[in-house]
């Protein structure tokens, strides 16, 4: 789960909390980083990595991929916010990350965090992979679209 700031005096969330299933039998594991204002986080489908969208102390935005067990940051990339929601998700095979950015939905290679493809949209708000990773759902305030990933998926 991602803790939420509560009230005007509350600090923005700066930790990620993960709990294995079944929840009642497992303790929370706190993942800390040099994060201020964690906007969104997503656990990979293999549960080995966490993607974190966050703000740095200098107010720059970044996406980090963190090893869940060692808590080491594997890779980082700049992130340009401007969408209508913070949304990040992994493909089911863990090879890609997709997030809502500034007037676009961006798909990254999860190992290098290099941009694979970007879909322009004036009001992006959600992104999600189909169970087979064959399609990508692009959510927008104006319309939702489903696109094939076959063109860029390797």
C-alpha positions as protocol buffer text, in pm:
chain_id: "A"
residue {
  index: 1
  type: UNK
  ca { x: 0 y: 0 z: 0 }
}
residue {
  index: 2
  type: UNK
  ca { x: 104 y: 356 z: -42 }
}
residue {
  index: 3
  type: UNK
  ca { x: 52 y: 578 z: 261 }
}
residue {
  index: 4
  type: UNK
  ca { x: -145 y: 896 z: 198 }
}
residue {
  index: 5
  type: UNK
  ca { x: -80 y: 1238 z: 346 }
}
residue {
  index: 6
  type: UNK
  ca { x: -361 y: 1345 z: 579 }
}
residue {
  index: 7
  type: UNK
  ca { x: -434 y: 1705 z: 669 }
}
residue {
  index: 8
  type: UNK
  ca { x: -254 y: 2025 z: 585 }
}
residue {
  index: 9
  type: UNK
  ca { x: 42 y: 1966 z: 818 }
}
residue {
  index: 10
  type: UNK
  ca { x: 110 y: 1611 z: 702 }
}
residue {
  index: 11
  type: UNK
  ca { x: 429 y: 1537 z: 515 }
}
residue {
  index: 12
  type: UNK
  ca { x: 391 y: 1388 z: 166 }
}
residue {
  index: 13
  type: UNK
  ca { x: 443 y: 1011 z: 155 }
}
residue {
  index: 14
  type: UNK
  ca { x: 808 y: 910 z: 126 }
}
residue {
  index: 15
  type: UNK
  ca { x: 791 y: 534 z: 183 }
}
residue {
  index: 16
  type: UNK
  ca { x: 634 y: 235 z: 13 }
}
residue {
  index: 17
  type: UNK
  ca { x: 480 y: -41 z: 223 }
}
residue {
  index: 18
  type: UNK
  ca { x: 451 y: -395 z: 83 }
}
residue {
  index: 19
  type: UNK
  ca { x: 280 y: -690 z: 249 }
}
residue {
  index: 20
  type: UNK
  ca { x: 290 y: -1044 z: 109 }
}
residue {
  index: 21
  type: UNK
  ca { x: -23 y: -1253 z: 69 }
}
residue {
  index: 22
  type: UNK
  ca { x: -196 y: -1369 z: 281 }
}
residue {
  index: 23
  type: UNK
  ca { x: -192 y: -1030 z: 451 }
}
residue {
  index: 24
  type: UNK
  ca { x: -281 y: -1151 z: 800 }
}
residue {
  index: 25
  type: UNK
  ca { x: 14 y: -1390 z: 808 }
}
residue {
  index: 26
  type: UNK
  ca { x: 279 y: -1146 z: 685 }
}
residue {
  index: 27
  type: UNK
  ca { x: 422 y: -827 z: 827 }
}
residue {
  index: 28
  type: UNK
  ca { x: 452 y: -502 z: 637 }
}
residue {
  index: 29
  type: UNK
  ca { x: 788 y: -438 z: 470 }
}
residue {
  index: 30
  type: UNK
  ca { x: 885 y: -74 z: 443 }
}
residue {
  index: 31
  type: UNK
  ca { x: 1076 y: 29 z: 132 }
}
residue {
  index: 32
  type: UNK
  ca { x: 1249 y: 364 z: 180 }
}
residue {
  index: 33
  type: UNK
  ca { x: 1433 y: 572 z: -72 }
}
residue {
  index: 34
  type: UNK
  ca { x: 1551 y: 929 z: -121 }
}
residue {
  index: 35
  type: UNK
  ca { x: 1195 y: 1015 z: -213 }
}
residue {
  index: 36
  type: UNK
  ca { x: 981 y: 1311 z: -137 }
}
residue {
  index: 37
  type: UNK
  ca { x: 618 y: 1310 z: -231 }
}
residue {
  index: 38
  type: UNK
  ca { x: 568 y: 960 z: -370 }
}
residue {
  index: 39
  type: UNK
  ca { x: 295 y: 1005 z: -632 }
}
residue {
  index: 40
  type: UNK
  ca { x: 241 y: 642 z: -733 }
}
residue {
  index: 41
  type: UNK
  ca { x: 400 y: 302 z: -694 }
}
residue {
  index: 42
  type: UNK
  ca { x: 347 y: -36 z: -858 }
}
residue {
  index: 43
  type: UNK
  ca { x: 474 y: -380 z: -767 }
}
residue {
  index: 44
  type: UNK
  ca { x: 592 y: -587 z: -1063 }
}
residue {
  index: 45
  type: UNK
  ca { x: 394 y: -900 z: -1141 }
}
residue {
  index: 46
  type: UNK
  ca { x: 689 y: -1114 z: -1035 }
}
residue {
  index: 47
  type: UNK
  ca { x: 689 y: -915 z: -705 }
}
residue {
  index: 48
  type: UNK
  ca { x: 1065 y: -863 z: -742 }
}
residue {
  index: 49
  type: UNK
  ca { x: 1063 y: -493 z: -834 }
}
residue {
  index: 50
  type: UNK
  ca { x: 876 y: -176 z: -748 }
}
residue {
  index: 51
  type: UNK
  ca { x: 831 y: 122 z: -978 }
}
residue {
  index: 52
  type: UNK
  ca { x: 807 y: 453 z: -790 }
}
residue {
  index: 53
  type: UNK
  ca { x: 695 y: 788 z: -935 }
}
residue {
  index: 54
  type: UNK
  ca { x: 820 y: 1057 z: -699 }
}
residue {
  index: 55
  type: UNK
  ca { x: 953 y: 1405 z: -650 }
}
residue {
  index: 56
  type: UNK
  ca { x: 1321 y: 1469 z: -571 }
}
residue {
  index: 57
  type: UNK
  ca { x: 1438 y: 1728 z: -316 }
}
residue {
  index: 58
  type: UNK
  ca { x: 1509 y: 1973 z: -603 }
}
residue {
  index: 59
  type: UNK
  ca { x: 1143 y: 1942 z: -717 }
}
residue {
  index: 60
  type: UNK
  ca { x: 1233 y: 1734 z: -1024 }
}
residue {
  index: 61
  type: UNK
  ca { x: 1015 y: 1429 z: -1093 }
}
residue {
  index: 62
  type: UNK
  ca { x: 1155 y: 1081 z: -1150 }
}
residue {
  index: 63
  type: UNK
  ca { x: 1059 y: 717 z: -1191 }
}
residue {
  index: 64
  type: UNK
  ca { x: 1278 y: 466 z: -1006 }
}
residue {
  index: 65
  type: UNK
  ca { x: 1281 y: 88 z: -1040 }
}
residue {
  index: 66
  type: UNK
  ca { x: 1376 y: -64 z: -704 }
}
residue {
  index: 67
  type: UNK
  ca { x: 1471 y: -422 z: -618 }
}
residue {
  index: 68
  type: UNK
  ca { x: 1214 y: -522 z: -357 }
}
residue {
  index: 69
  type: UNK
  ca { x: 1445 y: -742 z: -149 }
}
residue {
  index: 70
  type: UNK
  ca { x: 1773 y: -548 z: -156 }
}
residue {
  index: 71
  type: UNK
  ca { x: 1601 y: -206 z: -186 }
}
residue {
  index: 72
  type: UNK
  ca { x: 1866 y: -104 z: -441 }
}
residue {
  index: 73
  type: UNK
  ca { x: 1761 y: 137 z: -715 }
}
residue {
  index: 74
  type: UNK
  ca { x: 1815 y: -52 z: -1043 }
}
residue {
  index: 75
  type: UNK
  ca { x: 1738 y: 229 z: -1284 }
}
residue {
  index: 76
  type: UNK
  ca { x: 1604 y: 584 z: -1294 }
}
residue {
  index: 77
  type: UNK
  ca { x: 1448 y: 811 z: -1555 }
}
residue {
  index: 78
  type: UNK
  ca { x: 1306 y: 1164 z: -1556 }
}
residue {
  index: 79
  type: UNK
  ca { x: 930 y: 1191 z: -1543 }
}
residue {
  index: 80
  type: UNK
  ca { x: 725 y: 1478 z: -1678 }
}
residue {
  index: 81
  type: UNK
  ca { x: 395 y: 1522 z: -1494 }
}
residue {
  index: 82
  type: UNK
  ca { x: 107 y: 1693 z: -1657 }
}
residue {
  index: 83
  type: UNK
  ca { x: -165 y: 1432 z: -1684 }
}
residue {
  index: 84
  type: UNK
  ca { x: -481 y: 1424 z: -1481 }
}
residue {
  index: 85
  type: UNK
  ca { x: -377 y: 1134 z: -1258 }
}
residue {
  index: 86
  type: UNK
  ca { x: -66 y: 954 z: -1138 }
}
residue {
  index: 87
  type: UNK
  ca { x: -85 y: 606 z: -1288 }
}
residue {
  index: 88
  type: UNK
  ca { x: 196 y: 354 z: -1340 }
}
residue {
  index: 89
  type: UNK
  ca { x: 172 y: -15 z: -1426 }
}
residue {
  index: 90
  type: UNK
  ca { x: 386 y: -311 z: -1527 }
}
residue {
  index: 91
  type: UNK
  ca { x: 326 y: -539 z: -1822 }
}
residue {
  index: 92
  type: UNK
  ca { x: 242 y: -892 z: -1706 }
}
residue {
  index: 93
  type: UNK
  ca { x: 581 y: -1021 z: -1825 }
}
residue {
  index: 94
  type: UNK
  ca { x: 758 y: -736 z: -1635 }
}
residue {
  index: 95
  type: UNK
  ca { x: 935 y: -619 z: -1952 }
}
residue {
  index: 96
  type: UNK
  ca { x: 757 y: -283 z: -1977 }
}
residue {
  index: 97
  type: UNK
  ca { x: 636 y: -3 z: -1755 }
}
residue {
  index: 98
  type: UNK
  ca { x: 369 y: 243 z: -1862 }
}
residue {
  index: 99
  type: UNK
  ca { x: 273 y: 569 z: -1694 }
}
residue {
  index: 100
  type: UNK
  ca { x: 60 y: 878 z: -1741 }
}
residue {
  index: 101
  type: UNK
  ca { x: 282 y: 1176 z: -1823 }
}
residue {
  index: 102
  type: UNK
  ca { x: 254 y: 1531 z: -1951 }
}
residue {
  index: 103
  type: UNK
  ca { x: -7 y: 1512 z: -2229 }
}
residue {
  index: 104
  type: UNK
  ca { x: 102 y: 1159 z: -2308 }
}
residue {
  index: 105
  type: UNK
  ca { x: 107 y: 799 z: -2195 }
}
residue {
  index: 106
  type: UNK
  ca { x: 460 y: 664 z: -2200 }
}
residue {
  index: 107
  type: UNK
  ca { x: 580 y: 303 z: -2225 }
}
residue {
  index: 108
  type: UNK
  ca { x: 933 y: 230 z: -2098 }
}
residue {
  index: 109
  type: UNK
  ca { x: 1163 y: -69 z: -2126 }
}
residue {
  index: 110
  type: UNK
  ca { x: 1167 y: -179 z: -1760 }
}
residue {
  index: 111
  type: UNK
  ca { x: 1538 y: -268 z: -1763 }
}
residue {
  index: 112
  type: UNK
  ca { x: 1674 y: 53 z: -1913 }
}
residue {
  index: 113
  type: UNK
  ca { x: 1378 y: 290 z: -1862 }
}
residue {
  index: 114
  type: UNK
  ca { x: 1426 y: 406 z: -2219 }
}
residue {
  index: 115
  type: UNK
  ca { x: 1109 y: 524 z: -2391 }
}
residue {
  index: 116
  type: UNK
  ca { x: 968 y: 253 z: -2617 }
}
residue {
  index: 117
  type: UNK
  ca { x: 664 y: 448 z: -2736 }
}
residue {
  index: 118
  type: UNK
  ca { x: 458 y: 749 z: -2630 }
}
residue {
  index: 119
  type: UNK
  ca { x: 92 y: 810 z: -2709 }
}
residue {
  index: 120
  type: UNK
  ca { x: -11 y: 1176 z: -2720 }
}
residue {
  index: 121
  type: UNK
  ca { x: -330 y: 1274 z: -2540 }
}
residue {
  index: 122
  type: UNK
  ca { x: -441 y: 1610 z: -2407 }
}
residue {
  index: 123
  type: UNK
  ca { x: -599 y: 1467 z: -2089 }
}
residue {
  index: 124
  type: UNK
  ca { x: -443 y: 1126 z: -2008 }
}
residue {
  index: 125
  type: UNK
  ca { x: -552 y: 969 z: -1679 }
}
residue {
  index: 126
  type: UNK
  ca { x: -500 y: 590 z: -1682 }
}
residue {
  index: 127
  type: UNK
  ca { x: -296 y: 314 z: -1844 }
}
residue {
  index: 128
  type: UNK
  ca { x: -318 y: -65 z: -1818 }
}
residue {
  index: 129
  type: UNK
  ca { x: -194 y: -377 z: -1996 }
}
residue {
  index: 130
  type: UNK
  ca { x: -427 y: -660 z: -2098 }
}
residue {
  index: 131
  type: UNK
  ca { x: -360 y: -997 z: -1925 }
}
residue {
  index: 132
  type: UNK
  ca { x: -177 y: -1121 z: -2236 }
}
residue {
  index: 133
  type: UNK
  ca { x: 17 y: -793 z: -2283 }
}
residue {
  index: 134
  type: UNK
  ca { x: -118 y: -786 z: -2640 }
}
residue {
  index: 135
  type: UNK
  ca { x: -310 y: -465 z: -2577 }
}
residue {
  index: 136
  type: UNK
  ca { x: -268 y: -144 z: -2384 }
}
residue {
  index: 137
  type: UNK
  ca { x: -565 y: 51 z: -2248 }
}
residue {
  index: 138
  type: UNK
  ca { x: -516 y: 427 z: -2268 }
}
residue {
  index: 139
  type: UNK
  ca { x: -751 y: 623 z: -2045 }
}
residue {
  index: 140
  type: UNK
  ca { x: -838 y: 986 z: -2112 }
}
residue {
  index: 141
  type: UNK
  ca { x: -1099 y: 1236 z: -2001 }
}
residue {
  index: 142
  type: UNK
  ca { x: -1207 y: 1264 z: -2363 }
}
residue {
  index: 143
  type: UNK
  ca { x: -1209 y: 896 z: -2464 }
}
residue {
  index: 144
  type: UNK
  ca { x: -1058 y: 560 z: -2385 }
}
residue {
  index: 145
  type: UNK
  ca { x: -860 y: 370 z: -2646 }
}
residue {
  index: 146
  type: UNK
  ca { x: -718 y: 20 z: -2672 }
}
residue {
  index: 147
  type: UNK
  ca { x: -404 y: -18 z: -2885 }
}
residue {
  index: 148
  type: UNK
  ca { x: -211 y: -323 z: -2997 }
}
residue {
  index: 149
  type: UNK
  ca { x: 136 y: -363 z: -2847 }
}
residue {
  index: 150
  type: UNK
  ca { x: 252 y: -584 z: -3137 }
}
residue {
  index: 151
  type: UNK
  ca { x: 410 y: -287 z: -3320 }
}
residue {
  index: 152
  type: UNK
  ca { x: 661 y: -212 z: -3043 }
}
residue {
  index: 153
  type: UNK
  ca { x: 672 y: -525 z: -2827 }
}
residue {
  index: 154
  type: UNK
  ca { x: 993 y: -723 z: -2878 }
}
